Amino acid sequence: MLAWNNPKIHTPERRKTWIACDEHREHLSQFLGVRGFLKDVVPLSEWEQPEGSGGAQHPAG
């Protein structure tokens, strides 16, 4: 699970999420990291969804 936000449009505590397989996790981490969006990477089994977050987001969402 990659947790991220765009600081230009999201509040600091907001976390959007992408679920990535092992094959794509590194690429997506780099994509978000270069832009300063990546906040955390955790195994899906350990992810705790904050209240009111609205759930996981598709990469296009």
Coordinates of C-alpha atoms in Angstrom, one line a residue:
M1 CA 0.0 0.0 0.0
L2 CA 1.4 3.3 -1.0
A3 CA 0.1 6.3 1.0
W4 CA 0.4 9.7 -0.7
N5 CA -1.0 13.1 -1.1
N6 CA -0.5 16.1 -3.3
P7 CA 0.4 19.0 -0.9
K8 CA -0.9 21.5 -3.5
I9 CA -4.5 20.2 -3.3
H10 CA -4.7 17.9 -0.1
T11 CA -4.5 18.8 3.5
P12 CA -1.3 17.5 5.2
E13 CA -3.2 14.7 7.0
R14 CA -5.0 13.5 3.9
R15 CA -3.8 10.1 2.5
K16 CA -4.7 8.7 -0.8
T17 CA -3.7 5.1 -1.4
W18 CA -2.6 2.9 -4.2
I19 CA -2.3 -0.8 -3.9
A20 CA 0.6 -2.1 -5.8
C21 CA 2.0 -5.6 -6.5
D22 CA 5.6 -6.4 -5.8
E23 CA 6.4 -6.0 -9.5
H24 CA 5.1 -2.4 -9.7
R25 CA 5.6 -1.1 -6.1
E26 CA 9.1 0.3 -6.8
H27 CA 8.1 2.1 -10.0
L28 CA 5.1 3.7 -8.3
S29 CA 7.1 4.7 -5.3
Q30 CA 9.6 6.4 -7.5
F31 CA 6.9 8.2 -9.5
L32 CA 5.3 9.5 -6.3
G33 CA 8.6 10.2 -4.5
V34 CA 10.0 12.4 -7.3
R35 CA 7.0 14.6 -7.0
G36 CA 7.2 14.8 -3.2
F37 CA 3.9 13.0 -2.9
L38 CA 4.9 9.7 -1.2
K39 CA 4.2 9.6 2.5
D40 CA 4.5 5.9 3.4
V41 CA 4.8 2.3 2.0
V42 CA 3.3 -0.5 4.1
P43 CA 2.2 -4.0 3.5
L44 CA -1.6 -4.1 2.8
S45 CA -2.0 -6.5 5.8
E46 CA -0.6 -3.8 8.1
W47 CA -2.5 -0.8 6.6
E48 CA -4.9 0.9 9.0
Q49 CA -7.4 3.1 7.2
P50 CA -7.9 6.4 8.9
E51 CA -11.5 7.2 9.8
G52 CA -13.4 9.0 7.1
S53 CA -10.7 8.5 4.5
G54 CA -13.1 7.0 1.9
G55 CA -11.1 3.9 1.2
A56 CA -8.4 3.0 -1.3
Q57 CA -8.0 5.0 -4.4
H58 CA -7.4 3.7 -7.9
P59 CA -4.2 5.3 -9.5
A60 CA -6.5 7.3 -11.8
G61 CA -8.6 8.5 -8.8

